[in-house]
Amino acid sequence: MKILHTSDWHLGRSLYGRKRYDEFSSFLDWLSTTIQDEKIDVLLIAGDIFDTGTPGNRAQELYYRFLCRVSDSFCRHILVISGNHDSPSFLNAPRELLRALKVYVVGSITEHPEDEVIVLKDEKNLPQAIVCAVPYLRDRDIRIVEPGETIEDKNRKLVRGIQEHYAEVAAIAEKKRKALLQQSNIKNPQSQIPIIAMGHLFTAGGETVDGDGVRELYVGSLAHVGKEVFPLSIDYLALGHLHVPQRVGGAEHIRYSGSPIPMGYGEAGQTKKVVTIEFNGAAPLIQELRIPCFQPLERIVGSLDDILSKIERLKTEKSTAWLEIEYTGAKIVGDLRETLEEALADSVMEIRRIKNKRLTDRVIHAIQENQTLDDLDVNDVFERCLDAFDVPDEDRVELTGSYKEIVKDLLEEDVNEV
């Protein structure tokens, strides 16, 4: 049995206003071809399929077209879990229909944890694997709010809630495996029916990069769980949320596949990957497959001469890159965009963002050094409000915590839920 692990597609995401459907389409075409060439039996998609809970028609078209194409290929099973960017009810809505295509969707936890434990069978109807398809666990799913809780209390309860949920579904999987082995009269080791788990969460020590759009899942950077949280019975754990491909705590069998295309210029230099896992009755053979770059991104920083020189070099190389340009020269250049557009006039390259630091510093005095308005997020704006109203330090921790709770609830609100 051969499995492919991918995640964090973020279908529908834009880059400074530029739609990226061509990139997404090229990736999904490459992935479906790879699944066929590699003879993949099971596809795991570990959350953040869409960039928002209300994806546009084109993003939905890409998703469903891909599922139809792969379900009609060598691949026998597709498992999809929700991520923090997904709407659980939106993903769940067509799940009964998709089940006919051997696509199993788990958008949210239910009252019955066994709903997340799925037995996969081969063409002879024999058990092939058991998957614990754990979706993104929202705060309210795993923690009961109590008055007077400290940040440390919340942290402990969140980690404990995650650990208990994985322990519960893994126990159900182990029980199912034991029963299946007895029914089949199989006396070989447990690896005959591997237990595979999925999840969408932030692990301790996880690597991120600036501008990747990975937001904290819980208030106060809480619940960065360690590998010890996951039951030892899990033979492979397919994780989503972090965009950098990586192992968790050095464990070969606990991995993030990472995002398939760079979500921002911080990811531009990354090698994007999917992970394949092959079970042949022994320890799994785990390999990484490199994803081609479908749209190069280039970030150029320096004086005007430096920038123009780099543009000329890229033109000589016949680059098709989308550019992020930061001007850091000493002189104020008021017509910077016009100058750069002229330099690119005979090129297919596009400028997606220009940061004119000198001009910005002159016009926007309230912004701190080395920052522009584009650098501020909702938390930065709140901090500026606290500064503007001279809120004492002793009041800021509680106010900031409450504010982040509100923002998190707004981001996680399932607008499709009736």
GROMACS .gro file of C-alpha atoms in nm, residues 65-352:
model
  288
   65ARG     CA    1  -1.267   1.839  -1.057
   66PHE     CA    2  -0.950   1.710  -0.892
   67LEU     CA    3  -1.142   1.472  -0.664
   68CYS     CA    4  -1.333   1.330  -0.960
   69ARG     CA    5  -1.018   1.284  -1.164
   70VAL     CA    6  -0.823   1.111  -0.886
   71SER     CA    7  -1.111   0.891  -0.773
   72ASP     CA    8  -1.122   0.756  -1.129
   73SER     CA    9  -0.750   0.672  -1.121
   74PHE     CA   10  -0.533   0.408  -0.954
   75CYS     CA   11  -0.597   0.578  -0.619
   76ARG     CA   12  -0.866   0.393  -0.423
   77HIS     CA   13  -0.922   0.624  -0.127
   78ILE     CA   14  -0.904   0.999  -0.060
   79LEU     CA   15  -0.926   1.138   0.293
   80VAL     CA   16  -0.986   1.508   0.359
   81ILE     CA   17  -0.985   1.685   0.696
   82SER     CA   18  -1.059   2.049   0.766
   83GLY     CA   19  -0.797   2.307   0.861
   84ASN     CA   20  -0.838   2.632   1.050
   85HIS     CA   21  -0.901   2.821   0.723
   86ASP     CA   22  -1.178   2.582   0.614
   87SER     CA   23  -1.548   2.596   0.692
   88PRO     CA   24  -1.636   2.259   0.854
   89SER     CA   25  -1.997   2.273   0.735
   90PHE     CA   26  -1.892   2.366   0.381
   91LEU     CA   27  -1.657   2.066   0.359
   92ASN     CA   28  -1.909   1.835   0.521
   93ALA     CA   29  -2.205   1.933   0.302
   94PRO     CA   30  -2.127   1.699   0.007
   95ARG     CA   31  -1.957   1.425   0.209
   96GLU     CA   32  -2.229   1.161   0.153
   97LEU     CA   33  -2.212   1.221  -0.221
   98LEU     CA   34  -1.832   1.216  -0.218
   99ARG     CA   35  -1.835   0.888  -0.025
  100ALA     CA   36  -1.957   0.723  -0.345
  101LEU     CA   37  -1.626   0.828  -0.500
  102LYS     CA   38  -1.432   0.681  -0.203
  103VAL     CA   39  -1.366   1.034  -0.076
  104TYR     CA   40  -1.396   1.055   0.303
  105VAL     CA   41  -1.443   1.404   0.446
  106VAL     CA   42  -1.417   1.493   0.816
  107GLY     CA   43  -1.490   1.861   0.861
  108SER     CA   44  -1.542   1.866   1.237
  109ILE     CA   45  -1.550   1.643   1.539
  110THR     CA   46  -1.882   1.487   1.637
  111GLU     CA   47  -2.031   1.334   1.948
  112HIS     CA   48  -1.898   1.000   1.828
  113PRO     CA   49  -1.516   0.982   1.790
  114GLU     CA   50  -1.552   0.659   1.593
  115ASP     CA   51  -1.679   0.875   1.305
  116GLU     CA   52  -1.317   0.985   1.260
  117VAL     CA   53  -1.185   0.628   1.240
  118ILE     CA   54  -1.206   0.492   0.887
  119VAL     CA   55  -1.114   0.140   0.775
  120LEU     CA   56  -0.974   0.128   0.421
  121LYS     CA   57  -1.008  -0.190   0.218
  122ASP     CA   58  -0.831  -0.316  -0.092
  123GLU     CA   59  -0.982  -0.443  -0.417
  124LYS     CA   60  -1.045  -0.781  -0.252
  125ASN     CA   61  -1.237  -0.612   0.032
  126LEU     CA   62  -0.962  -0.696   0.280
  127PRO     CA   63  -0.862  -0.439   0.545
  128GLN     CA   64  -0.566  -0.238   0.423
  129ALA     CA   65  -0.526   0.041   0.680
  130ILE     CA   66  -0.708   0.229   0.954
  131VAL     CA   67  -0.708   0.608   0.940
  132CYS     CA   68  -0.775   0.839   1.234
  133ALA     CA   69  -0.893   1.144   1.038
  134VAL     CA   70  -0.877   1.411   1.308
  135PRO     CA   71  -0.984   1.754   1.179
  136TYR     CA   72  -0.863   2.088   1.312
  137LEU     CA   73  -0.964   2.090   1.679
  138ARG     CA   74  -1.115   2.425   1.763
  139ASP     CA   75  -1.080   2.566   2.111
  140ARG     CA   76  -1.446   2.504   2.190
  141ASP     CA   77  -1.413   2.140   2.077
  142ILE     CA   78  -1.155   2.045   2.336
  143ARG     CA   79  -1.173   2.294   2.622
  144ILE     CA   80  -1.447   2.407   2.859
  145VAL     CA   81  -1.406   2.772   2.950
  146GLU     CA   82  -1.408   2.843   3.322
  147PRO     CA   83  -1.404   3.182   3.499
  148GLY     CA   84  -1.073   3.303   3.636
  149GLU     CA   85  -0.855   3.092   3.407
  150THR     CA   86  -0.499   3.205   3.349
  151ILE     CA   87  -0.313   3.172   3.019
  152GLU     CA   88  -0.124   2.878   3.170
  153ASP     CA   89  -0.453   2.710   3.267
  154LYS     CA   90  -0.583   2.746   2.912
  155ASN     CA   91  -0.257   2.612   2.772
  156ARG     CA   92  -0.266   2.300   2.989
  157LYS     CA   93  -0.631   2.233   2.907
  158LEU     CA   94  -0.579   2.276   2.533
  159VAL     CA   95  -0.281   2.042   2.520
  160ARG     CA   96  -0.463   1.792   2.740
  161GLY     CA   97  -0.772   1.815   2.519
  162ILE     CA   98  -0.568   1.745   2.206
  163GLN     CA   99  -0.388   1.457   2.372
  164GLU     CA  100  -0.709   1.301   2.502
  165HIS     CA  101  -0.880   1.326   2.166
  166TYR     CA  102  -0.595   1.153   1.983
  167ALA     CA  103  -0.578   0.889   2.256
  168GLU     CA  104  -0.948   0.822   2.218
  169VAL     CA  105  -0.951   0.782   1.840
  170ALA     CA  106  -0.629   0.579   1.847
  171ALA     CA  107  -0.781   0.343   2.104
  172ILE     CA  108  -1.081   0.292   1.876
  173ALA     CA  109  -0.845   0.223   1.585
  174GLU     CA  110  -0.647  -0.031   1.788
  175LYS     CA  111  -0.966  -0.207   1.888
  176LYS     CA  112  -1.080  -0.220   1.526
  177ARG     CA  113  -0.742  -0.353   1.416
  178LYS     CA  114  -0.750  -0.630   1.674
  179ALA     CA  115  -1.098  -0.734   1.565
  180LEU     CA  116  -1.005  -0.727   1.196
  181LEU     CA  117  -0.693  -0.938   1.255
  182GLN     CA  118  -0.900  -1.193   1.443
  183GLN     CA  119  -1.167  -1.203   1.172
  184SER     CA  120  -0.904  -1.251   0.902
  185ASN     CA  121  -0.713  -1.502   1.114
  186ILE     CA  122  -0.396  -1.299   1.060
  187LYS     CA  123  -0.123  -1.374   1.308
  188ASN     CA  124   0.145  -1.151   1.163
  189PRO     CA  125   0.265  -0.832   1.337
  190GLN     CA  126   0.040  -0.529   1.376
  191SER     CA  127   0.202  -0.363   1.076
  192GLN     CA  128  -0.023  -0.582   0.860
  193ILE     CA  129  -0.292  -0.317   0.916
  194PRO     CA  130  -0.114   0.012   0.987
  195ILE     CA  131  -0.278   0.291   1.185
  196ILE     CA  132  -0.241   0.624   1.012
  197ALA     CA  133  -0.348   0.951   1.174
  198MET     CA  134  -0.415   1.297   1.035
  199GLY     CA  135  -0.421   1.634   1.204
  200HIS     CA  136  -0.408   2.008   1.157
  201LEU     CA  137  -0.220   2.176   1.439
  202PHE     CA  138   0.096   2.359   1.548
  203THR     CA  139   0.368   2.144   1.702
  204ALA     CA  140   0.637   2.266   1.940
  205GLY     CA  141   0.947   2.384   1.758
  206GLY     CA  142   0.767   2.393   1.424
  207GLU     CA  143   0.942   2.599   1.157
  208THR     CA  144   0.762   2.890   0.993
  209VAL     CA  145   0.869   3.177   0.769
  210ASP     CA  146   0.768   3.542   0.750
  211GLY     CA  147   0.471   3.617   0.531
  212ASP     CA  148   0.347   3.259   0.504
  213GLY     CA  149   0.004   3.345   0.642
  214VAL     CA  150   0.024   3.076   0.911
  215ARG     CA  151  -0.171   3.218   1.201
  216GLU     CA  152  -0.175   3.106   1.560
  217LEU     CA  153  -0.443   2.848   1.625
  218TYR     CA  154  -0.497   2.937   1.988
  219VAL     CA  155  -0.466   3.260   2.183
  220GLY     CA  156  -0.123   3.336   2.324
  221SER     CA  157   0.068   3.089   2.103
  222LEU     CA  158  -0.079   2.807   2.306
  223ALA     CA  159  -0.102   2.436   2.241
  224HIS     CA  160   0.219   2.388   2.048
  225VAL     CA  161   0.214   2.018   2.119
  226GLY     CA  162   0.513   1.786   2.129
  227LYS     CA  163   0.541   1.446   1.963
  228GLU     CA  164   0.483   1.279   2.300
  229VAL     CA  165   0.117   1.386   2.280
  230PHE     CA  166   0.049   1.134   2.002
  231PRO     CA  167  -0.012   0.765   2.078
  232LEU     CA  168   0.270   0.522   2.001
  233SER     CA  169   0.031   0.302   1.803
  234ILE     CA  170   0.031   0.553   1.516
  235ASP     CA  171   0.246   0.426   1.230
  236TYR     CA  172   0.236   0.755   1.036
  237LEU     CA  173   0.095   1.096   1.128
  238ALA     CA  174   0.010   1.329   0.837
  239LEU     CA  175  -0.003   1.688   0.960
  240GLY     CA  176  -0.112   2.015   0.807
  241HIS     CA  177  -0.090   2.383   0.906
  242LEU     CA  178   0.280   2.463   0.880
  243HIS     CA  179   0.393   2.549   0.527
  244VAL     CA  180   0.753   2.429   0.561
  245PRO     CA  181   0.799   2.053   0.496
  246GLN     CA  182   0.943   1.908   0.817
  247ARG     CA  183   0.958   1.628   1.071
  248VAL     CA  184   0.822   1.675   1.422
  249GLY     CA  185   1.078   1.637   1.698
  250GLY     CA  186   1.305   1.438   1.468
  251ALA     CA  187   1.042   1.164   1.430
  252GLU     CA  188   1.047   1.019   1.078
  253HIS     CA  189   0.683   0.913   1.091
  254ILE     CA  190   0.536   1.245   1.212
  255ARG     CA  191   0.552   1.502   0.933
  256TYR     CA  192   0.422   1.817   0.775
  257SER     CA  193   0.410   1.801   0.397
  258GLY     CA  194   0.399   2.182   0.376
  259SER     CA  195   0.213   2.399   0.126
  260PRO     CA  196   0.243   2.308  -0.244
  261ILE     CA  197   0.310   2.662  -0.371
  262PRO     CA  198   0.475   2.957  -0.193
  263MET     CA  199   0.201   3.150  -0.016
  264GLY     CA  200   0.414   3.462   0.016
  265TYR     CA  201   0.760   3.595  -0.063
  266GLY     CA  202   0.896   3.447   0.259
  267GLU     CA  203   0.839   3.102   0.106
  268ALA     CA  204   0.978   3.193  -0.237
  269GLY     CA  205   1.308   3.011  -0.186
  270GLN     CA  206   1.157   2.693  -0.044
  271THR     CA  207   1.153   2.357  -0.214
  272LYS     CA  208   0.791   2.245  -0.201
  273LYS     CA  209   0.715   1.877  -0.147
  274VAL     CA  210   0.463   1.602  -0.096
  275VAL     CA  211   0.537   1.292   0.109
  276THR     CA  212   0.487   0.930   0.004
  277ILE     CA  213   0.462   0.646   0.255
  278GLU     CA  214   0.479   0.283   0.153
  279PHE     CA  215   0.378  -0.006   0.379
  280ASN     CA  216   0.498  -0.354   0.288
  281GLY     CA  217   0.460  -0.536   0.616
  282ALA     CA  218   0.767  -0.374   0.776
  283ALA     CA  219   0.865  -0.022   0.877
  284PRO     CA  220   0.715   0.232   0.637
  285LEU     CA  221   0.931   0.362   0.354
  286ILE     CA  222   0.895   0.741   0.363
  287GLN     CA  223   1.010   0.960   0.076
  288GLU     CA  224   0.965   1.321  -0.033
  289LEU     CA  225   0.875   1.420  -0.388
  290ARG     CA  226   0.969   1.765  -0.510
  291ILE     CA  227   0.689   1.981  -0.651
  292PRO     CA  228   0.782   2.190  -0.958
  293CYS     CA  229   0.769   2.569  -0.929
  294PHE     CA  230   0.470   2.686  -1.130
  295GLN     CA  231   0.516   3.060  -1.077
  296PRO     CA  232   0.853   3.201  -0.959
  297LEU     CA  233   0.854   3.479  -0.700
  298GLU     CA  234   1.147   3.718  -0.658
  299ARG     CA  235   1.210   3.971  -0.382
  300ILE     CA  236   1.448   4.257  -0.467
  301VAL     CA  237   1.584   4.488  -0.197
  302GLY     CA  238   1.830   4.777  -0.238
  303SER     CA  239   1.901   5.112  -0.394
  304LEU     CA  240   1.746   5.210  -0.726
  305ASP     CA  241   2.063   5.107  -0.911
  306ASP     CA  242   2.064   4.771  -0.731
  307ILE     CA  243   1.699   4.713  -0.818
  308LEU     CA  244   1.736   4.809  -1.184
  309SER     CA  245   2.046   4.592  -1.216
  310LYS     CA  246   1.863   4.289  -1.074
  311ILE     CA  247   1.568   4.352  -1.308
  312GLU     CA  248   1.803   4.358  -1.607
  313ARG     CA  249   1.959   4.030  -1.497
  314LEU     CA  250   1.617   3.869  -1.463
  315LYS     CA  251   1.518   3.997  -1.806
  316THR     CA  252   1.834   3.845  -1.952
  317GLU     CA  253   1.733   3.514  -1.793
  318LYS     CA  254   1.384   3.557  -1.947
  319SER     CA  255   1.231   3.531  -1.601
  320THR     CA  256   0.853   3.518  -1.561
  321ALA     CA  257   0.869   3.608  -1.191
  322TRP     CA  258   0.627   3.815  -0.990
  323LEU     CA  259   0.828   4.076  -0.804
  324GLU     CA  260   0.822   4.225  -0.458
  325ILE     CA  261   1.051   4.529  -0.455
  326GLU     CA  262   1.172   4.720  -0.151
  327TYR     CA  263   1.358   5.044  -0.215
  328THR     CA  264   1.602   5.128   0.063
  329GLY     CA  265   1.811   5.396  -0.108
  330ALA     CA  266   1.904   5.724   0.061
  331LYS     CA  267   1.718   5.951  -0.183
  332ILE     CA  268   1.343   5.993  -0.197
  333VAL     CA  269   1.214   5.864  -0.533
  334GLY     CA  270   0.859   5.986  -0.579
  335ASP     CA  271   0.807   5.822  -0.919
  336LEU     CA  272   0.950   5.485  -0.819
  337ARG     CA  273   0.664   5.278  -0.959
  338GLU     CA  274   0.675   5.457  -1.296
  339THR     CA  275   1.051   5.404  -1.315
  340LEU     CA  276   1.021   5.034  -1.238
  341GLU     CA  277   0.728   4.978  -1.474
  342GLU     CA  278   0.930   5.138  -1.750
  343ALA     CA  279   1.222   4.906  -1.676
  344LEU     CA  280   0.985   4.607  -1.710
  345ALA     CA  281   0.809   4.735  -2.023
  346ASP     CA  282   0.954   4.467  -2.253
  347SER     CA  283   0.923   4.184  -1.999
  348VAL     CA  284   0.648   3.943  -1.888
  349MET     CA  285   0.745   3.993  -1.524
  350GLU     CA  286   0.494   4.161  -1.294
  351ILE     CA  287   0.538   4.385  -0.993
  352ARG     CA  288   0.309   4.264  -0.718
   0.00000   0.00000   0.00000
